[in-house]
Structure formats: C-alpha cells, structure tokens
Short mmCIF file of N, CA and C in Angstrom, two decimals:
data_model
loop_
_atom_site.label_atom_id
_atom_site.label_comp_id
_atom_site.label_asym_id
_atom_site.label_seq_id
_atom_site.Cartn_x
_atom_site.Cartn_y
_atom_site.Cartn_z
N UNK A 1 -66.63 9.71 -30.12
CA UNK A 1 -65.93 10.13 -28.90
C UNK A 1 -64.72 10.98 -29.30
N UNK A 2 -64.73 12.24 -28.89
CA UNK A 2 -63.62 13.12 -29.20
C UNK A 2 -62.48 12.86 -28.24
N UNK A 3 -61.28 12.86 -28.78
CA UNK A 3 -60.11 12.67 -27.93
C UNK A 3 -59.71 14.03 -27.39
N UNK A 4 -60.02 14.28 -26.12
CA UNK A 4 -59.75 15.58 -25.53
C UNK A 4 -58.34 15.58 -24.97
N UNK A 5 -57.60 16.62 -25.32
CA UNK A 5 -56.26 16.78 -24.78
C UNK A 5 -56.40 17.30 -23.36
N UNK A 6 -55.98 16.54 -22.35
CA UNK A 6 -56.22 16.99 -20.98
C UNK A 6 -55.46 18.28 -20.63
N UNK A 7 -54.25 18.47 -21.21
CA UNK A 7 -53.51 19.70 -20.95
C UNK A 7 -53.38 20.44 -22.27
N UNK A 8 -53.92 21.65 -22.32
CA UNK A 8 -53.91 22.44 -23.54
C UNK A 8 -53.06 23.68 -23.31
N UNK A 9 -52.02 23.85 -24.12
CA UNK A 9 -51.14 25.00 -23.95
C UNK A 9 -51.65 26.15 -24.81
N UNK A 10 -51.91 27.27 -24.14
CA UNK A 10 -52.33 28.47 -24.85
C UNK A 10 -51.10 29.36 -25.00
N UNK A 11 -50.67 29.57 -26.23
CA UNK A 11 -49.51 30.43 -26.41
C UNK A 11 -49.90 31.61 -27.28
N UNK A 12 -49.01 32.56 -27.38
CA UNK A 12 -49.30 33.75 -28.19
C UNK A 12 -49.55 33.34 -29.64
N UNK A 13 -48.89 32.29 -30.09
CA UNK A 13 -48.99 31.89 -31.50
C UNK A 13 -50.11 30.89 -31.74
N UNK A 14 -50.77 30.47 -30.67
CA UNK A 14 -51.82 29.45 -30.83
C UNK A 14 -52.98 30.02 -31.64
N UNK A 15 -53.62 29.17 -32.37
CA UNK A 15 -54.74 29.61 -33.21
C UNK A 15 -55.96 29.94 -32.36
N UNK A 16 -57.02 30.43 -33.02
CA UNK A 16 -58.21 30.83 -32.28
C UNK A 16 -58.89 29.67 -31.54
N UNK A 17 -58.60 28.43 -31.94
CA UNK A 17 -59.21 27.29 -31.27
C UNK A 17 -58.63 27.03 -29.89
N UNK A 18 -57.43 27.56 -29.63
CA UNK A 18 -56.76 27.30 -28.36
C UNK A 18 -57.16 28.34 -27.31
N UNK A 19 -58.40 28.28 -26.91
CA UNK A 19 -58.89 29.21 -25.90
C UNK A 19 -59.62 28.44 -24.81
N UNK A 20 -59.71 29.05 -23.66
CA UNK A 20 -60.50 28.45 -22.60
C UNK A 20 -61.97 28.56 -23.03
N UNK A 21 -62.74 27.47 -22.96
CA UNK A 21 -64.14 27.52 -23.38
C UNK A 21 -64.91 28.64 -22.68
N UNK A 22 -65.75 29.35 -23.44
CA UNK A 22 -66.44 30.52 -22.91
C UNK A 22 -67.55 30.16 -21.93
N UNK A 23 -68.01 28.89 -21.92
CA UNK A 23 -69.10 28.53 -21.00
C UNK A 23 -68.60 28.34 -19.56
N UNK A 24 -67.30 28.38 -19.36
CA UNK A 24 -66.76 28.18 -18.01
C UNK A 24 -66.78 29.51 -17.24
N UNK A 25 -67.20 29.45 -15.99
CA UNK A 25 -67.24 30.62 -15.13
C UNK A 25 -66.09 30.54 -14.14
N UNK A 26 -65.32 31.61 -14.04
CA UNK A 26 -64.18 31.60 -13.11
C UNK A 26 -64.66 31.79 -11.68
N UNK A 27 -64.10 31.00 -10.79
CA UNK A 27 -64.43 31.11 -9.38
C UNK A 27 -63.13 31.39 -8.62
N UNK A 28 -63.13 32.39 -7.72
CA UNK A 28 -61.89 32.67 -6.97
C UNK A 28 -61.51 31.49 -6.08
N UNK A 29 -60.21 31.26 -5.95
CA UNK A 29 -59.72 30.16 -5.12
C UNK A 29 -60.26 30.27 -3.69
N UNK A 30 -60.36 31.50 -3.18
CA UNK A 30 -60.79 31.68 -1.78
C UNK A 30 -62.22 31.22 -1.53
N UNK A 31 -63.04 31.13 -2.60
CA UNK A 31 -64.45 30.73 -2.43
C UNK A 31 -64.69 29.24 -2.61
N UNK A 32 -63.64 28.48 -2.87
CA UNK A 32 -63.81 27.04 -3.10
C UNK A 32 -64.17 26.33 -1.80
N UNK A 33 -65.20 25.48 -1.88
CA UNK A 33 -65.59 24.68 -0.71
C UNK A 33 -66.08 23.32 -1.20
N UNK A 34 -66.25 22.39 -0.27
CA UNK A 34 -66.67 21.05 -0.67
C UNK A 34 -68.17 20.99 -0.93
N UNK A 35 -68.91 22.06 -0.63
CA UNK A 35 -70.37 21.99 -0.74
C UNK A 35 -70.91 22.62 -2.03
N UNK A 36 -70.05 22.95 -2.97
CA UNK A 36 -70.49 23.61 -4.19
C UNK A 36 -70.33 22.68 -5.38
N UNK A 37 -71.20 22.84 -6.37
CA UNK A 37 -71.10 22.08 -7.62
C UNK A 37 -70.20 22.88 -8.57
N UNK A 38 -69.15 22.24 -9.07
CA UNK A 38 -68.19 22.96 -9.92
C UNK A 38 -68.33 22.63 -11.40
N UNK A 39 -69.49 22.11 -11.81
CA UNK A 39 -69.74 21.89 -13.23
C UNK A 39 -69.68 23.24 -13.93
N UNK A 40 -68.97 23.30 -15.04
CA UNK A 40 -68.82 24.54 -15.82
C UNK A 40 -68.15 25.68 -15.05
N UNK A 41 -67.35 25.32 -14.05
CA UNK A 41 -66.58 26.32 -13.32
C UNK A 41 -65.10 26.09 -13.61
N UNK A 42 -64.33 27.16 -13.47
CA UNK A 42 -62.88 27.03 -13.66
C UNK A 42 -62.17 27.83 -12.57
N UNK A 43 -60.95 27.41 -12.31
CA UNK A 43 -60.10 28.10 -11.35
C UNK A 43 -58.84 28.49 -12.09
N UNK A 44 -58.41 29.74 -11.89
CA UNK A 44 -57.21 30.22 -12.56
C UNK A 44 -56.19 30.61 -11.50
N UNK A 45 -54.95 30.22 -11.72
CA UNK A 45 -53.91 30.58 -10.77
C UNK A 45 -52.54 30.36 -11.35
N UNK A 46 -51.56 30.90 -10.64
CA UNK A 46 -50.17 30.78 -11.05
C UNK A 46 -49.55 29.60 -10.32
N UNK A 47 -48.80 28.78 -11.03
CA UNK A 47 -48.15 27.63 -10.42
C UNK A 47 -46.99 28.13 -9.55
N UNK A 48 -47.15 28.00 -8.22
CA UNK A 48 -46.09 28.46 -7.32
C UNK A 48 -45.23 27.31 -6.81
N UNK A 49 -45.74 26.09 -6.92
CA UNK A 49 -44.94 24.93 -6.54
C UNK A 49 -45.39 23.76 -7.40
N UNK A 50 -44.44 23.01 -7.91
CA UNK A 50 -44.78 21.85 -8.74
C UNK A 50 -44.01 20.65 -8.20
N UNK A 51 -44.75 19.66 -7.78
CA UNK A 51 -44.11 18.47 -7.23
C UNK A 51 -43.65 17.53 -8.33
N UNK A 52 -42.97 16.46 -7.95
CA UNK A 52 -42.50 15.48 -8.93
C UNK A 52 -43.64 14.58 -9.41
N UNK A 53 -43.49 14.05 -10.60
CA UNK A 53 -44.44 13.07 -11.13
C UNK A 53 -44.15 11.74 -10.44
N UNK A 54 -45.18 11.17 -9.81
CA UNK A 54 -45.00 9.92 -9.09
C UNK A 54 -45.76 8.82 -9.83
N UNK A 55 -45.08 7.73 -10.13
CA UNK A 55 -45.71 6.61 -10.82
C UNK A 55 -46.29 5.65 -9.78
N UNK A 56 -47.61 5.46 -9.83
CA UNK A 56 -48.27 4.55 -8.89
C UNK A 56 -48.29 3.13 -9.43
N UNK A 57 -48.46 3.02 -10.75
CA UNK A 57 -48.50 1.72 -11.43
C UNK A 57 -48.28 2.00 -12.91
N UNK A 58 -48.32 0.96 -13.72
CA UNK A 58 -48.14 1.18 -15.15
C UNK A 58 -49.21 2.15 -15.66
N UNK A 59 -48.77 3.22 -16.31
CA UNK A 59 -49.68 4.22 -16.87
C UNK A 59 -50.60 4.88 -15.84
N UNK A 60 -50.21 4.86 -14.59
CA UNK A 60 -51.00 5.56 -13.58
C UNK A 60 -50.07 6.46 -12.78
N UNK A 61 -50.32 7.75 -12.88
CA UNK A 61 -49.42 8.72 -12.26
C UNK A 61 -50.20 9.66 -11.35
N UNK A 62 -49.47 10.32 -10.46
CA UNK A 62 -50.06 11.34 -9.61
C UNK A 62 -49.04 12.47 -9.51
N UNK A 63 -49.54 13.70 -9.50
CA UNK A 63 -48.66 14.86 -9.37
C UNK A 63 -49.39 15.90 -8.54
N UNK A 64 -48.67 16.51 -7.59
CA UNK A 64 -49.27 17.53 -6.74
C UNK A 64 -48.62 18.87 -7.05
N UNK A 65 -49.44 19.88 -7.20
CA UNK A 65 -48.92 21.22 -7.49
C UNK A 65 -49.70 22.21 -6.64
N UNK A 66 -49.18 23.41 -6.50
CA UNK A 66 -49.87 24.45 -5.76
C UNK A 66 -50.07 25.64 -6.69
N UNK A 67 -51.32 26.10 -6.79
CA UNK A 67 -51.57 27.31 -7.57
C UNK A 67 -52.05 28.42 -6.65
N UNK A 68 -51.73 29.64 -7.03
CA UNK A 68 -52.06 30.81 -6.22
C UNK A 68 -52.88 31.78 -7.06
N UNK A 69 -53.88 32.35 -6.42
CA UNK A 69 -54.71 33.37 -7.09
C UNK A 69 -53.77 34.39 -7.71
N UNK A 70 -53.92 34.59 -9.03
CA UNK A 70 -52.94 35.38 -9.76
C UNK A 70 -52.94 36.86 -9.35
N UNK A 71 -54.12 37.42 -9.19
CA UNK A 71 -54.17 38.85 -8.90
C UNK A 71 -54.40 39.10 -7.42
N UNK A 72 -53.74 38.30 -6.56
CA UNK A 72 -53.93 38.48 -5.13
C UNK A 72 -53.08 39.66 -4.64
N UNK A 73 -53.59 40.35 -3.64
CA UNK A 73 -52.85 41.46 -3.05
C UNK A 73 -51.76 40.87 -2.16
N UNK A 74 -50.56 41.44 -2.22
CA UNK A 74 -49.46 40.86 -1.42
C UNK A 74 -49.76 40.85 0.08
N UNK A 75 -50.53 41.83 0.57
CA UNK A 75 -50.78 41.90 2.02
C UNK A 75 -51.97 41.05 2.45
N UNK A 76 -52.70 40.49 1.48
CA UNK A 76 -53.86 39.66 1.82
C UNK A 76 -53.37 38.36 2.46
N UNK A 77 -54.18 37.80 3.33
CA UNK A 77 -53.82 36.53 3.94
C UNK A 77 -53.74 35.49 2.82
N UNK A 78 -52.60 34.85 2.71
CA UNK A 78 -52.42 33.95 1.57
C UNK A 78 -52.98 32.56 1.81
N UNK A 79 -53.51 32.31 3.01
CA UNK A 79 -53.95 30.94 3.31
C UNK A 79 -54.98 30.44 2.31
N UNK A 80 -55.99 31.25 2.00
CA UNK A 80 -57.04 30.76 1.11
C UNK A 80 -56.82 31.18 -0.33
N UNK A 81 -55.66 31.76 -0.64
CA UNK A 81 -55.38 32.18 -2.00
C UNK A 81 -54.53 31.17 -2.74
N UNK A 82 -53.94 30.22 -2.01
CA UNK A 82 -53.15 29.16 -2.63
C UNK A 82 -53.82 27.83 -2.31
N UNK A 83 -53.87 26.94 -3.30
CA UNK A 83 -54.57 25.67 -3.10
C UNK A 83 -53.76 24.53 -3.71
N UNK A 84 -53.79 23.38 -3.05
CA UNK A 84 -53.16 22.17 -3.60
C UNK A 84 -54.03 21.64 -4.72
N UNK A 85 -53.37 21.26 -5.81
CA UNK A 85 -54.07 20.63 -6.93
C UNK A 85 -53.42 19.27 -7.13
N UNK A 86 -54.24 18.23 -7.11
CA UNK A 86 -53.72 16.87 -7.29
C UNK A 86 -54.23 16.35 -8.63
N UNK A 87 -53.29 15.97 -9.50
CA UNK A 87 -53.64 15.49 -10.83
C UNK A 87 -53.34 14.00 -10.89
N UNK A 88 -54.21 13.27 -11.58
CA UNK A 88 -54.08 11.82 -11.67
C UNK A 88 -53.98 11.37 -13.12
N UNK A 89 -53.34 10.21 -13.33
CA UNK A 89 -53.33 9.56 -14.64
C UNK A 89 -52.58 10.33 -15.70
N UNK A 90 -53.12 10.28 -16.93
CA UNK A 90 -52.48 10.93 -18.08
C UNK A 90 -52.38 12.43 -17.88
N UNK A 91 -53.34 12.99 -17.16
CA UNK A 91 -53.33 14.42 -16.91
C UNK A 91 -52.08 14.81 -16.11
N UNK A 92 -51.72 14.01 -15.12
CA UNK A 92 -50.52 14.28 -14.33
C UNK A 92 -49.27 14.23 -15.20
N UNK A 93 -49.23 13.22 -16.09
CA UNK A 93 -48.07 13.06 -16.96
C UNK A 93 -47.96 14.24 -17.93
N UNK A 94 -49.09 14.62 -18.54
CA UNK A 94 -49.08 15.75 -19.48
C UNK A 94 -48.73 17.06 -18.77
N UNK A 95 -49.29 17.25 -17.57
CA UNK A 95 -49.03 18.46 -16.81
C UNK A 95 -47.53 18.56 -16.49
N UNK A 96 -46.94 17.42 -16.11
CA UNK A 96 -45.53 17.39 -15.77
C UNK A 96 -44.67 17.85 -16.95
N UNK A 97 -45.07 17.45 -18.18
CA UNK A 97 -44.29 17.79 -19.36
C UNK A 97 -44.58 19.21 -19.85
N UNK A 98 -45.83 19.67 -19.71
CA UNK A 98 -46.23 20.92 -20.36
C UNK A 98 -46.16 22.16 -19.47
N UNK A 99 -46.18 21.96 -18.16
CA UNK A 99 -46.32 23.10 -17.26
C UNK A 99 -45.06 23.32 -16.44
N UNK A 100 -44.69 24.58 -16.32
CA UNK A 100 -43.52 24.95 -15.51
C UNK A 100 -43.97 25.83 -14.35
N UNK A 101 -43.16 25.87 -13.31
CA UNK A 101 -43.44 26.77 -12.20
C UNK A 101 -43.45 28.19 -12.76
N UNK A 102 -44.46 28.98 -12.37
CA UNK A 102 -44.56 30.34 -12.88
C UNK A 102 -45.59 30.48 -13.99
N UNK A 103 -45.97 29.35 -14.63
CA UNK A 103 -47.01 29.40 -15.65
C UNK A 103 -48.35 29.69 -14.99
N UNK A 104 -49.27 30.26 -15.77
CA UNK A 104 -50.63 30.48 -15.28
C UNK A 104 -51.50 29.37 -15.87
N UNK A 105 -52.27 28.71 -15.01
CA UNK A 105 -53.10 27.61 -15.47
C UNK A 105 -54.56 27.86 -15.13
N UNK A 106 -55.42 27.31 -15.96
CA UNK A 106 -56.86 27.30 -15.70
C UNK A 106 -57.26 25.83 -15.60
N UNK A 107 -57.90 25.46 -14.50
CA UNK A 107 -58.33 24.08 -14.31
C UNK A 107 -59.85 24.02 -14.37
N UNK A 108 -60.36 23.00 -15.06
CA UNK A 108 -61.81 22.77 -15.07
C UNK A 108 -62.06 21.28 -14.98
N UNK A 109 -63.30 20.91 -14.68
CA UNK A 109 -63.64 19.49 -14.57
C UNK A 109 -63.06 18.85 -13.32
N UNK A 110 -62.83 19.67 -12.29
CA UNK A 110 -62.24 19.15 -11.06
C UNK A 110 -63.30 18.81 -10.03
N UNK A 111 -62.90 18.03 -9.06
CA UNK A 111 -63.74 17.82 -7.88
C UNK A 111 -62.96 18.42 -6.70
N UNK A 112 -63.66 18.64 -5.61
CA UNK A 112 -63.04 19.28 -4.46
C UNK A 112 -63.07 18.32 -3.28
N UNK A 113 -61.94 18.18 -2.62
CA UNK A 113 -61.86 17.34 -1.43
C UNK A 113 -61.22 18.11 -0.30
N UNK A 114 -61.37 17.60 0.91
CA UNK A 114 -60.72 18.26 2.05
C UNK A 114 -59.22 18.00 2.00
N UNK A 115 -58.44 19.03 2.27
CA UNK A 115 -56.98 18.88 2.25
C UNK A 115 -56.52 18.22 3.53
N UNK A 116 -55.82 17.07 3.42
CA UNK A 116 -55.32 16.40 4.63
C UNK A 116 -54.11 17.13 5.22
N UNK A 117 -53.54 18.09 4.45
CA UNK A 117 -52.30 18.74 4.90
C UNK A 117 -52.51 20.20 5.29
N UNK A 118 -53.78 20.61 5.50
CA UNK A 118 -54.07 22.03 5.72
C UNK A 118 -53.31 22.61 6.92
N UNK A 119 -53.15 21.83 7.98
CA UNK A 119 -52.47 22.36 9.18
C UNK A 119 -50.97 22.42 8.98
N UNK A 120 -50.47 21.55 8.13
CA UNK A 120 -49.02 21.51 7.88
C UNK A 120 -48.60 22.59 6.88
N UNK A 121 -49.33 22.70 5.76
CA UNK A 121 -48.87 23.62 4.71
C UNK A 121 -49.54 24.99 4.76
N UNK A 122 -50.55 25.15 5.64
CA UNK A 122 -51.24 26.43 5.81
C UNK A 122 -51.85 26.96 4.50
N UNK A 123 -52.22 26.04 3.62
CA UNK A 123 -52.86 26.44 2.38
C UNK A 123 -54.37 26.31 2.54
N UNK A 124 -55.09 26.39 1.44
CA UNK A 124 -56.54 26.29 1.42
C UNK A 124 -56.99 24.99 2.09
N UNK A 125 -58.11 25.02 2.83
CA UNK A 125 -58.58 23.78 3.49
C UNK A 125 -59.09 22.72 2.52
N UNK A 126 -59.20 23.06 1.24
CA UNK A 126 -59.65 22.08 0.24
C UNK A 126 -58.52 21.81 -0.76
N UNK A 127 -58.65 20.69 -1.47
CA UNK A 127 -57.78 20.35 -2.60
C UNK A 127 -58.63 20.33 -3.86
N UNK A 128 -58.02 20.66 -4.99
CA UNK A 128 -58.67 20.41 -6.28
C UNK A 128 -58.15 19.06 -6.78
N UNK A 129 -59.06 18.20 -7.17
CA UNK A 129 -58.67 16.87 -7.65
C UNK A 129 -59.04 16.78 -9.13
N UNK A 130 -58.04 16.51 -9.96
CA UNK A 130 -58.29 16.42 -11.39
C UNK A 130 -57.98 15.03 -11.89
N UNK A 131 -59.02 14.34 -12.34
CA UNK A 131 -58.84 13.02 -12.93
C UNK A 131 -60.02 12.74 -13.83
N UNK A 132 -59.86 11.77 -14.72
CA UNK A 132 -60.97 11.38 -15.58
C UNK A 132 -61.10 12.25 -16.81
N UNK A 133 -62.13 11.96 -17.60
CA UNK A 133 -62.30 12.59 -18.91
C UNK A 133 -62.68 14.06 -18.84
N UNK A 134 -63.35 14.47 -17.77
CA UNK A 134 -63.82 15.86 -17.71
C UNK A 134 -62.73 16.83 -17.29
N UNK A 135 -61.70 16.33 -16.62
CA UNK A 135 -60.67 17.21 -16.09
C UNK A 135 -59.81 17.77 -17.22
N UNK A 136 -59.54 19.06 -17.13
CA UNK A 136 -58.77 19.71 -18.17
C UNK A 136 -57.96 20.85 -17.57
N UNK A 137 -56.76 21.05 -18.08
CA UNK A 137 -55.92 22.16 -17.63
C UNK A 137 -55.50 22.95 -18.86
N UNK A 138 -55.69 24.25 -18.81
CA UNK A 138 -55.22 25.15 -19.86
C UNK A 138 -54.05 25.92 -19.30
N UNK A 139 -52.97 26.00 -20.08
CA UNK A 139 -51.76 26.65 -19.61
C UNK A 139 -51.49 27.87 -20.47
N UNK A 140 -51.28 29.02 -19.84
CA UNK A 140 -50.81 30.15 -20.63
C UNK A 140 -49.42 30.51 -20.16
N UNK A 141 -48.52 30.50 -21.12
CA UNK A 141 -47.11 30.74 -20.82
C UNK A 141 -46.77 32.17 -21.11
N UNK A 142 -45.93 32.70 -20.26
CA UNK A 142 -45.36 34.01 -20.57
C UNK A 142 -44.24 33.75 -21.57
N UNK A 143 -44.04 34.67 -22.53
CA UNK A 143 -42.90 34.44 -23.44
C UNK A 143 -41.62 34.40 -22.62
N UNK A 144 -40.71 33.47 -22.94
CA UNK A 144 -39.51 33.35 -22.11
C UNK A 144 -38.66 34.61 -22.23
N UNK A 145 -37.98 34.99 -21.15
CA UNK A 145 -37.09 36.15 -21.24
C UNK A 145 -35.93 35.83 -22.16
N UNK A 146 -35.36 36.82 -22.83
CA UNK A 146 -34.23 36.52 -23.74
C UNK A 146 -33.09 35.89 -22.95
N UNK A 147 -32.51 34.88 -23.51
CA UNK A 147 -31.42 34.17 -22.85
C UNK A 147 -30.13 34.99 -22.97
N UNK A 148 -29.56 35.41 -21.85
CA UNK A 148 -28.36 36.26 -21.94
C UNK A 148 -27.18 35.53 -22.59
N UNK A 149 -27.16 34.20 -22.52
CA UNK A 149 -26.03 33.46 -23.10
C UNK A 149 -26.11 33.44 -24.62
N UNK A 150 -27.34 33.51 -25.17
CA UNK A 150 -27.44 33.42 -26.62
C UNK A 150 -27.40 34.80 -27.29
N UNK A 151 -27.39 35.85 -26.47
CA UNK A 151 -27.30 37.19 -27.04
C UNK A 151 -25.88 37.37 -27.59
N UNK A 152 -25.76 38.12 -28.70
CA UNK A 152 -24.41 38.32 -29.24
C UNK A 152 -23.54 39.06 -28.22
N UNK A 153 -22.32 38.65 -28.10
CA UNK A 153 -21.42 39.29 -27.13
C UNK A 153 -20.97 40.63 -27.69
N UNK A 154 -21.42 41.70 -27.08
CA UNK A 154 -21.07 43.02 -27.59
C UNK A 154 -19.77 43.50 -26.99
N UNK A 155 -19.55 43.21 -25.70
CA UNK A 155 -18.26 43.60 -25.13
C UNK A 155 -17.61 42.36 -24.52
N UNK A 156 -16.37 42.19 -24.79
CA UNK A 156 -15.67 41.01 -24.30
C UNK A 156 -15.12 41.29 -22.91
N UNK A 157 -15.20 40.30 -22.08
CA UNK A 157 -14.66 40.43 -20.74
C UNK A 157 -13.15 40.27 -20.81
N UNK A 158 -12.40 41.22 -20.25
CA UNK A 158 -10.94 41.10 -20.32
C UNK A 158 -10.42 39.82 -19.65
N UNK A 159 -11.09 39.37 -18.58
CA UNK A 159 -10.63 38.16 -17.88
C UNK A 159 -10.74 36.95 -18.80
N UNK A 160 -11.80 36.88 -19.60
CA UNK A 160 -11.98 35.73 -20.49
C UNK A 160 -10.96 35.76 -21.62
N UNK A 161 -10.73 36.93 -22.23
CA UNK A 161 -9.84 36.97 -23.38
C UNK A 161 -8.39 36.77 -22.95
N UNK A 162 -8.08 37.07 -21.69
CA UNK A 162 -6.69 36.87 -21.24
C UNK A 162 -6.35 35.39 -21.10
N UNK A 163 -7.39 34.56 -20.83
CA UNK A 163 -7.12 33.13 -20.63
C UNK A 163 -6.91 32.38 -21.91
N UNK A 164 -7.36 32.91 -23.03
CA UNK A 164 -7.35 32.17 -24.29
C UNK A 164 -5.93 31.94 -24.78
#
C-alpha cells in the first residue's frame, strides 16, 4: 500500500515526479454535473476563497474552499465558473497548511454532490467533495512577489531619518 500524499505541491523547483498524472483528463468547471462519472477526471481552478479549517472530532476535519475556472473570460457569467470544494479529513488539514488564496489547484478523485447553498452564494449548482484515499489535490504556486521590506533600502525617507 503506497502512502499517497493527498496534497502535492508543484513548484518550479520540484523534480519531474511532482506532476499531475497524465492519465487524468481535465473537465471544465461549467460542465460538472451529478450524472457524470469522474474517474480519471480532474478539475483545475484558482482558489478565490478559502474557509477556515473546522475540527469535527479528533483527527477529523472539514474545510470549504471556492475555486474558479482559471482562464474564464471576465464578462462570462461567473455562476458556473466557480464551484464550492469541500475537503474532509487529512486532506482538509493538508490543504489548509499547503494552499493559499490565489494558488492554482488541480483536484482529482472527487465526487460531486448538489450544492445546498446555490441560491445563497450564486455559485455552481454542484459541490466537489474530496475525501478518502482517491482524493488528491495538486497545487501550483506562483513564485512570491519580491518583498518590498526585504529589498535593500536605496533611498532613505527623510521623515524616518529625522526621527532617529
């Protein structure tokens, strides 16, 4: 039994093994429905909202996030381009630690359920549910922007030097 890491971070420096498996077929968020089999399918999107990690019991967690079709047109109706993703157990805990808002994620091994909040949040009428051994999330991070505070100070602000 291989120990599968439920959340796999794909970074620029990651080795060739850190890739989304090639047997997975990407399906657009807008085409997700409860009547399709999602074996060997994946959904890719940008994390636009990340909820808090909620502890249900010892070692049992739940986390809700919203991902949006990455290459969506700004004028397109966004209702079916953003979808709630509910993660359970260790996957929720790992996702909470490894994923930030703005990261691009690929989810596989999910099941699809009807969204109970569709009328309230105006998102996709379905939810992606990730739990169990088959569920997996791949994260690709953009390199962080240079931190302006850690850049060498080239010009000193007169207000700061006057206070010293």
